[in-house]
Coordinates of C-alpha atoms and ligand atoms in Angstrom, one line a residue:
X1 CA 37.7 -12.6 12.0
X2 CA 39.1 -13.6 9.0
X3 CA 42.9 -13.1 7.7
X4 CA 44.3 -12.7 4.6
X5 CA 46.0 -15.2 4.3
X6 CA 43.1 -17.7 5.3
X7 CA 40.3 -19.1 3.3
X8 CA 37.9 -16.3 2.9
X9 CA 34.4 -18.6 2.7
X10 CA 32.9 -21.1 4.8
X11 CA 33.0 -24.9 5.6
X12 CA 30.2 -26.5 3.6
X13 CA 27.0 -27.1 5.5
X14 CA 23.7 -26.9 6.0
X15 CA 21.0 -26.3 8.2
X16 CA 17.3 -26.5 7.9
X17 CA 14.8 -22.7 8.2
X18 CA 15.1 -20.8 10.2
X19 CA 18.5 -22.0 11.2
X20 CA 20.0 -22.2 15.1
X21 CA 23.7 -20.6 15.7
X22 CA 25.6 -23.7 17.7
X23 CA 25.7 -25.9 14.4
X24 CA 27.3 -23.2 12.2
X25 CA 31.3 -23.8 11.6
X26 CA 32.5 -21.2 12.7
X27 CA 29.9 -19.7 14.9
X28 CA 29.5 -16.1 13.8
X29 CA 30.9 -13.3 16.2
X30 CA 28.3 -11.0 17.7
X31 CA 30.5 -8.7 19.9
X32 CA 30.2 -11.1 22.6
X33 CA 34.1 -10.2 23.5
X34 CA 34.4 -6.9 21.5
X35 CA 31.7 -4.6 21.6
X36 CA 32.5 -1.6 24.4
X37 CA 29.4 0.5 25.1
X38 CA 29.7 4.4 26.0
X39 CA 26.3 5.0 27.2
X40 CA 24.8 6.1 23.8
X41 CA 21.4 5.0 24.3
X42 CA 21.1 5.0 28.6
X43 CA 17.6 4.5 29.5
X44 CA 16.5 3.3 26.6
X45 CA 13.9 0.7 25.4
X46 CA 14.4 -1.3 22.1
X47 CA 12.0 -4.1 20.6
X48 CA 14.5 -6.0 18.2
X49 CA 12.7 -9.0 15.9
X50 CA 15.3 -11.5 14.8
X51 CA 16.5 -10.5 17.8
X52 CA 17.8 -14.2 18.7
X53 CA 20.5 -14.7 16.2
X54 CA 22.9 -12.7 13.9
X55 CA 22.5 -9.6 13.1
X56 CA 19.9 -9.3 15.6
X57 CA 22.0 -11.0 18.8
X58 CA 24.6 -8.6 17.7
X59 CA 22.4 -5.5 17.7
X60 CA 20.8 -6.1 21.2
X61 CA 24.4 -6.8 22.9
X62 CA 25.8 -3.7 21.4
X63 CA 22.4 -1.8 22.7
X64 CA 22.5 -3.8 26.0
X65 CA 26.0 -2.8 26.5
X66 CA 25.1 1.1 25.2
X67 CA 22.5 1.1 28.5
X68 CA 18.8 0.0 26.5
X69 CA 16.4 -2.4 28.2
X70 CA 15.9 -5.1 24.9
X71 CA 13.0 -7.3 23.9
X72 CA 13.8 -9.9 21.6
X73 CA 11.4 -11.2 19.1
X74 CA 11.8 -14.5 17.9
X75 CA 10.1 -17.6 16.3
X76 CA 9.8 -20.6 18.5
X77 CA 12.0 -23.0 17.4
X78 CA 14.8 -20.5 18.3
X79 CA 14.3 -20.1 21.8
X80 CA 18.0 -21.7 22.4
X81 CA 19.2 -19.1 20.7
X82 CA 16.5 -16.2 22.0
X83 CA 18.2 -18.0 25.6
X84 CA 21.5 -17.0 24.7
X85 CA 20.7 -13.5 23.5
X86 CA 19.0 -12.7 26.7
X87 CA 22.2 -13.9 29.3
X88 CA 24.3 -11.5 27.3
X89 CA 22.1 -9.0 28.0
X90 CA 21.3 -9.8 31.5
X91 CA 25.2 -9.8 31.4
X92 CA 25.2 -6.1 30.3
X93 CA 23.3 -5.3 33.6
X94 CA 20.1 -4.4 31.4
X95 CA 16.1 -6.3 31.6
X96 CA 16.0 -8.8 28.7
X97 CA 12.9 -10.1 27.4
X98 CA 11.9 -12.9 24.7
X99 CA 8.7 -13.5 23.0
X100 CA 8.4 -16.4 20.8
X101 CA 6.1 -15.5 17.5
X102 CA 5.4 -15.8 14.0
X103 CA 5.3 -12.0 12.8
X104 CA 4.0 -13.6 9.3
X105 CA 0.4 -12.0 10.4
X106 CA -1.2 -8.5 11.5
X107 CA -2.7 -9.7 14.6
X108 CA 0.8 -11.6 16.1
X109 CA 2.5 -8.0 15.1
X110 CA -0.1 -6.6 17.4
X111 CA 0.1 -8.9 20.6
X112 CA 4.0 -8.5 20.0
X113 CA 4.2 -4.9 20.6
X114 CA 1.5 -4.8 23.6
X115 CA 3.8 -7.3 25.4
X116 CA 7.0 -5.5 24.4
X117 CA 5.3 -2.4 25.8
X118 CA 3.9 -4.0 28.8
X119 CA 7.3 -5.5 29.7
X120 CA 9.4 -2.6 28.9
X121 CA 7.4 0.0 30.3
X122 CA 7.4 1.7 26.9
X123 CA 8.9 1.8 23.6
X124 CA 11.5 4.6 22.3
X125 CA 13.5 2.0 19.4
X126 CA 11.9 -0.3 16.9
X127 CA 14.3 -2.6 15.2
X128 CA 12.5 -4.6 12.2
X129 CA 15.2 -6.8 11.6
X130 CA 13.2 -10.2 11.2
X131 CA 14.2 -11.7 7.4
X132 CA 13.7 -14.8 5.3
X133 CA 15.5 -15.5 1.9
X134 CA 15.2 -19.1 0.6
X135 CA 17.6 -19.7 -2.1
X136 CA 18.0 -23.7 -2.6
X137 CA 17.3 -25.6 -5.5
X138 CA 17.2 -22.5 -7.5
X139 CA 13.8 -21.3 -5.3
X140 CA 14.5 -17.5 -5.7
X141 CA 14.6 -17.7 -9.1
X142 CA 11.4 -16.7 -11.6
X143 CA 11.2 -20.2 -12.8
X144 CA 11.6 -21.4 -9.4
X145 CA 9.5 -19.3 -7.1
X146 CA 6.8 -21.1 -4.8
X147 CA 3.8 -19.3 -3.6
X148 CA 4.3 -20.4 0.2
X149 CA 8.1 -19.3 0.1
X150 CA 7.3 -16.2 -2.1
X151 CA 4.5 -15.4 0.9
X152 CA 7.0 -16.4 3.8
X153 CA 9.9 -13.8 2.4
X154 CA 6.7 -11.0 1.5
X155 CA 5.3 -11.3 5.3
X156 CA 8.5 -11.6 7.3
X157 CA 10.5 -9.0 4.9
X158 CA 7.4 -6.6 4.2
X159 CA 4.2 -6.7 5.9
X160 CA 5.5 -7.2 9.2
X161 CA 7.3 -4.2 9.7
X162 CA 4.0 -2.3 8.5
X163 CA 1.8 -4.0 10.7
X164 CA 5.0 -3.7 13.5
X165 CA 5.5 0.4 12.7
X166 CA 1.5 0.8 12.9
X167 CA 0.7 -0.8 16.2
X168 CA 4.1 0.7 17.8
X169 CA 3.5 4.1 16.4
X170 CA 0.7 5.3 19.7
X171 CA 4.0 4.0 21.7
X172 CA 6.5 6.4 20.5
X173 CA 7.2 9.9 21.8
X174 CA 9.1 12.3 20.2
X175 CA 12.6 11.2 19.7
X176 CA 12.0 7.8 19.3
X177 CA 13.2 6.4 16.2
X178 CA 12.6 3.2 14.0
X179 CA 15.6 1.2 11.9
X180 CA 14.7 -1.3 9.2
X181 CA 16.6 -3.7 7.6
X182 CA 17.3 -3.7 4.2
X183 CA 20.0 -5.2 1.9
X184 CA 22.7 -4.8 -0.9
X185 CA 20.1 -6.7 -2.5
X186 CA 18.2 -3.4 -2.7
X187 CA 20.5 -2.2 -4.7
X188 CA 22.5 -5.0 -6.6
X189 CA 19.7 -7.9 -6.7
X190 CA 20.6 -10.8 -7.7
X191 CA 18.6 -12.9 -10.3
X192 CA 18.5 -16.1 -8.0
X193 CA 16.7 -13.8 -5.5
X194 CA 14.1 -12.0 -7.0
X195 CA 11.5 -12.1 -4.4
X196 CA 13.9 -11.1 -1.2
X197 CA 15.4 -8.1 -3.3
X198 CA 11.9 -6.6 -3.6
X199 CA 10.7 -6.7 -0.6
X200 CA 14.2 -5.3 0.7
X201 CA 13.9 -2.8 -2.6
X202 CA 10.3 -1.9 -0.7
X203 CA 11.8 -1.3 2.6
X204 CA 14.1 0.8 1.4
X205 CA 11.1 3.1 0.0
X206 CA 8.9 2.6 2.9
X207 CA 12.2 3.6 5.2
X208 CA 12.0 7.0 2.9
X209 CA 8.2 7.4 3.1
X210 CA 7.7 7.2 7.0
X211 CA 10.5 9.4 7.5
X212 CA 8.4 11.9 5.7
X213 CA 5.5 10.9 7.0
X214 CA 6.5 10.7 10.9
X215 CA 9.3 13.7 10.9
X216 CA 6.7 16.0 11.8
X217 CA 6.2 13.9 14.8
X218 CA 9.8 14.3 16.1
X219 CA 10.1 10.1 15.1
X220 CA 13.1 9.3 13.0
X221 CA 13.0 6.4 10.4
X222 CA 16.1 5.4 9.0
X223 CA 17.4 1.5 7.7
X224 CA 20.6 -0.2 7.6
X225 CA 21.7 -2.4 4.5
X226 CA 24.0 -5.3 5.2
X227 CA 26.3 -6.7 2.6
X228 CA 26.8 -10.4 3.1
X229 CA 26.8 -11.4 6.6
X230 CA 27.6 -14.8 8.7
X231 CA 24.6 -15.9 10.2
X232 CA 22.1 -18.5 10.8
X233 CA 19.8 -17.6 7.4
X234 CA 22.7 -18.6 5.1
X235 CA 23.2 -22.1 6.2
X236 CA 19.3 -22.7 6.6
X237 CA 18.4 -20.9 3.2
X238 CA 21.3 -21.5 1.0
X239 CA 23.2 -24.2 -0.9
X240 CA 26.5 -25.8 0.7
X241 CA 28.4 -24.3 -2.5
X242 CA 26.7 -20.5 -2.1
X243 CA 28.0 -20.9 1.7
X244 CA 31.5 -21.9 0.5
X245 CA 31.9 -19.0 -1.0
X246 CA 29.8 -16.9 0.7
X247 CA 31.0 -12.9 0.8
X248 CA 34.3 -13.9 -1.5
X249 CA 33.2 -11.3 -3.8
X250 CA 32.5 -8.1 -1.8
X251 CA 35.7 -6.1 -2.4
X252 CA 36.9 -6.8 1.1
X253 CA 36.8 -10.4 -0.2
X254 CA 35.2 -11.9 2.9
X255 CA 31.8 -11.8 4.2
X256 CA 31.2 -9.7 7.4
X257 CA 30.5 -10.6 10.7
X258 CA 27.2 -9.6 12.9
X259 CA 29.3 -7.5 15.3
X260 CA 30.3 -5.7 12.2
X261 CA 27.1 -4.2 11.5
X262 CA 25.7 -3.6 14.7
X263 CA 27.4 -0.4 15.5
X264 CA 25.6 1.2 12.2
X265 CA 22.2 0.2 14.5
X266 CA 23.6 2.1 17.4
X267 CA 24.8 4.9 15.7
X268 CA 20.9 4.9 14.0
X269 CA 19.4 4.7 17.8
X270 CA 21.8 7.6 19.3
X271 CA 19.3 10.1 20.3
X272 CA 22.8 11.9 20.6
X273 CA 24.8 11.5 17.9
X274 CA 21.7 10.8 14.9
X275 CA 19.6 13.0 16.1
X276 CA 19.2 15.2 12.6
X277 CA 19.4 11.7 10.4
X278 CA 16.4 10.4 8.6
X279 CA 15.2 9.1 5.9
X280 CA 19.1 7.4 6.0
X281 CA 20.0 3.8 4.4
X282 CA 23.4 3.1 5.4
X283 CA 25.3 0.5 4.1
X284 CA 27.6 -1.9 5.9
X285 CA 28.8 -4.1 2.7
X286 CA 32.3 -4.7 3.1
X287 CA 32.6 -2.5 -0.2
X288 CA 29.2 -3.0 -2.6
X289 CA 28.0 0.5 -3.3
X290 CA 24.4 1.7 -2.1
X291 CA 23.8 3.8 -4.6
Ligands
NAD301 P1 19.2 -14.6 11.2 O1 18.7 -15.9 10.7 O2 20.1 -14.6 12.4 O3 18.0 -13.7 11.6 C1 16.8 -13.6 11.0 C2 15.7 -13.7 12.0 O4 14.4 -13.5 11.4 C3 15.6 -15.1 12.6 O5 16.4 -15.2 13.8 C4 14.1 -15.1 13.1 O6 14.0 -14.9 14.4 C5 13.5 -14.0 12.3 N1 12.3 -14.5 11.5 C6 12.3 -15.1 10.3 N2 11.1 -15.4 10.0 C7 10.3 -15.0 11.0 C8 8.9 -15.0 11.2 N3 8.0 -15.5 10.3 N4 8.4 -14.5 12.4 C9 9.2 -13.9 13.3 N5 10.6 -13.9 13.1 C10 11.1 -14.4 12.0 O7 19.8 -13.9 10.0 P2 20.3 -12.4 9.7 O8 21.2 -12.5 8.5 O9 20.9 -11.8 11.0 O10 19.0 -11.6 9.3 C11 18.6 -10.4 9.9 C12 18.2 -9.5 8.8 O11 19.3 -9.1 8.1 C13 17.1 -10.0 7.9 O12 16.1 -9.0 7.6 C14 17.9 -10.2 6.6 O13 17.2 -10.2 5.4 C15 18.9 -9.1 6.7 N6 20.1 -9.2 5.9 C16 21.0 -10.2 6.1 C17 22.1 -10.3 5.4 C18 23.1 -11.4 5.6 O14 24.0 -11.6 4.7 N7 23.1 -12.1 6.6 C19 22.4 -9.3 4.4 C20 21.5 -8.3 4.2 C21 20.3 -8.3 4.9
MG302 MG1 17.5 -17.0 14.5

């Protein structure tokens, strides 16, 4: 973690989408070392996409570590990473599973959660955590957008975690609860990333409109907004100058590290301690307001 008295950005570098965690400098701190679990989510069983790096890794350690059984959902070029994941929660004492896929259409969302079902016996968490931002060569800007990259950050940011909630929804009993990822960008978009903030803008309303929708059912939906975060997407998306100074201008003047957000996901999941949240967006920013 950083000091003060440090540089507060990054070495310049660059990866190539979707981005692997060895080659980053420095590799981003997931909890590995850190994160105590008090038996907040014991018996659990939690599908988290992304699951394989970042803010993902960090969120299935924590929930390892908290008691939950984990599948990870990943694409397949990131089954190094997916590897890692799952020895930390093996670690933990808790069943790990991977499945390699590209969530970018209805029927893989489908297949996903039968075989996360299948393998966990069951589904009580849903994490829809799976991003894409691409902000190179001034991509996320109007002048700049692509159709192919403006459909990559729609399906993996949007329609996946429809076509994810749908096909999980016959899965989950009362008190079983979903957690999207959102974004500051929701709510402070940036003009050299118009695509990703509205489809982070959209989760944030779709976040609001299945809590209505599934409250009745006992099923809580709430999301979690990151601020800027130290993971594989910002090498592989961004240029070597945005990852220099990457998070400098949160008011904590850093970015934030993966193990720094994942407790907002337990706290989300605690049948316990969230049990009257819903409908929720809480922000993890390092000081950028959510409102
Ligand atoms: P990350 O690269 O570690 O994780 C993103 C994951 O998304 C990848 O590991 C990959 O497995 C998955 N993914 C991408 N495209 C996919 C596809 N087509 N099919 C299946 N899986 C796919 O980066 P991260 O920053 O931990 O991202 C996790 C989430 O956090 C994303 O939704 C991102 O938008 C969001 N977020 C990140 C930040 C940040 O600063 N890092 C800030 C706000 C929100
Ligand atoms: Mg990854």
């Amino acid at each position: 973690m950083s000091e003060s008295s440090e540089p507060a950005g990054f070495p310049t570098q660059e990866q190539q989408p979707p981005g692997l965690t060895e080659p980053m400098s420095p590799v981003p701190d997931h909890g590995e070392h850190s994160y105590v679990g008090h038996g907040r989510m014991t018996g659990l069983r939690a599908m988290i996409t992304g699951g394989d790096s970042g803010i993902g890794r960090a969120v299935a350690i924590a929930y390892a570590r908290e008691g939950a059984d984990v599948v990870i959902v990943h694409l397949p070029e990131e089954q190094p990473d997916a590897d890692e994941t799952l020895r930390w929660v093996e670690r933990a004492g808790r069943d790990g599973f991977s499945i390699a896929a590209d969530l970018r259409s209805v029927e893989a969302c489908r297949s996903v959660i039968a075989a996360a079902v299948e393998q966990l016996g069951g589904l009580d968490v849903l994490v829809n955590n799976a991003g894409f931002h691409y902000t190179r060569d001034g991509r996320g800007t109007i002048d700049g957008l692509e159709p192919e990259l403006v459909e990559r950050v729609i399906h993996t940011n949007l329609t996946a975690a429809l076509w994810l909630t749908q096909a999980a929804l016959p899965h989950l009993d009362p008190g079983a609860c979903i957690i999207n990822t959102s974004s500051i960008q929701a709510y402070a978009p940036s003009g050299h990333m118009i695509d990703y903030a509205g489809t982070k803008a959209a989760i944030n309303a779709i976040t609001a409109a299945l809590a209505e929708q599934l409250g009745p059912r006992g099923i809580r939906v709430n999301a979690v907004a990151p601020g800027p975060i130290w993971t594989p997407l910002q090498p592989a998306t961004r240029s070597a100058d945005e990852v220099s100074s990457f998070g400098t201008s949160s008011p904590l003047g850093r970015a934030g590290q993966p193990a720094e957000v994942a407790p907002a996901y337990v706290y989300l999941a605690s049948p316990l301690e969230a049990s009257y949240v819903s409908g929720s967006i809480v922000g993890v920013t390092g000081g950028l307001p959510t409102f």
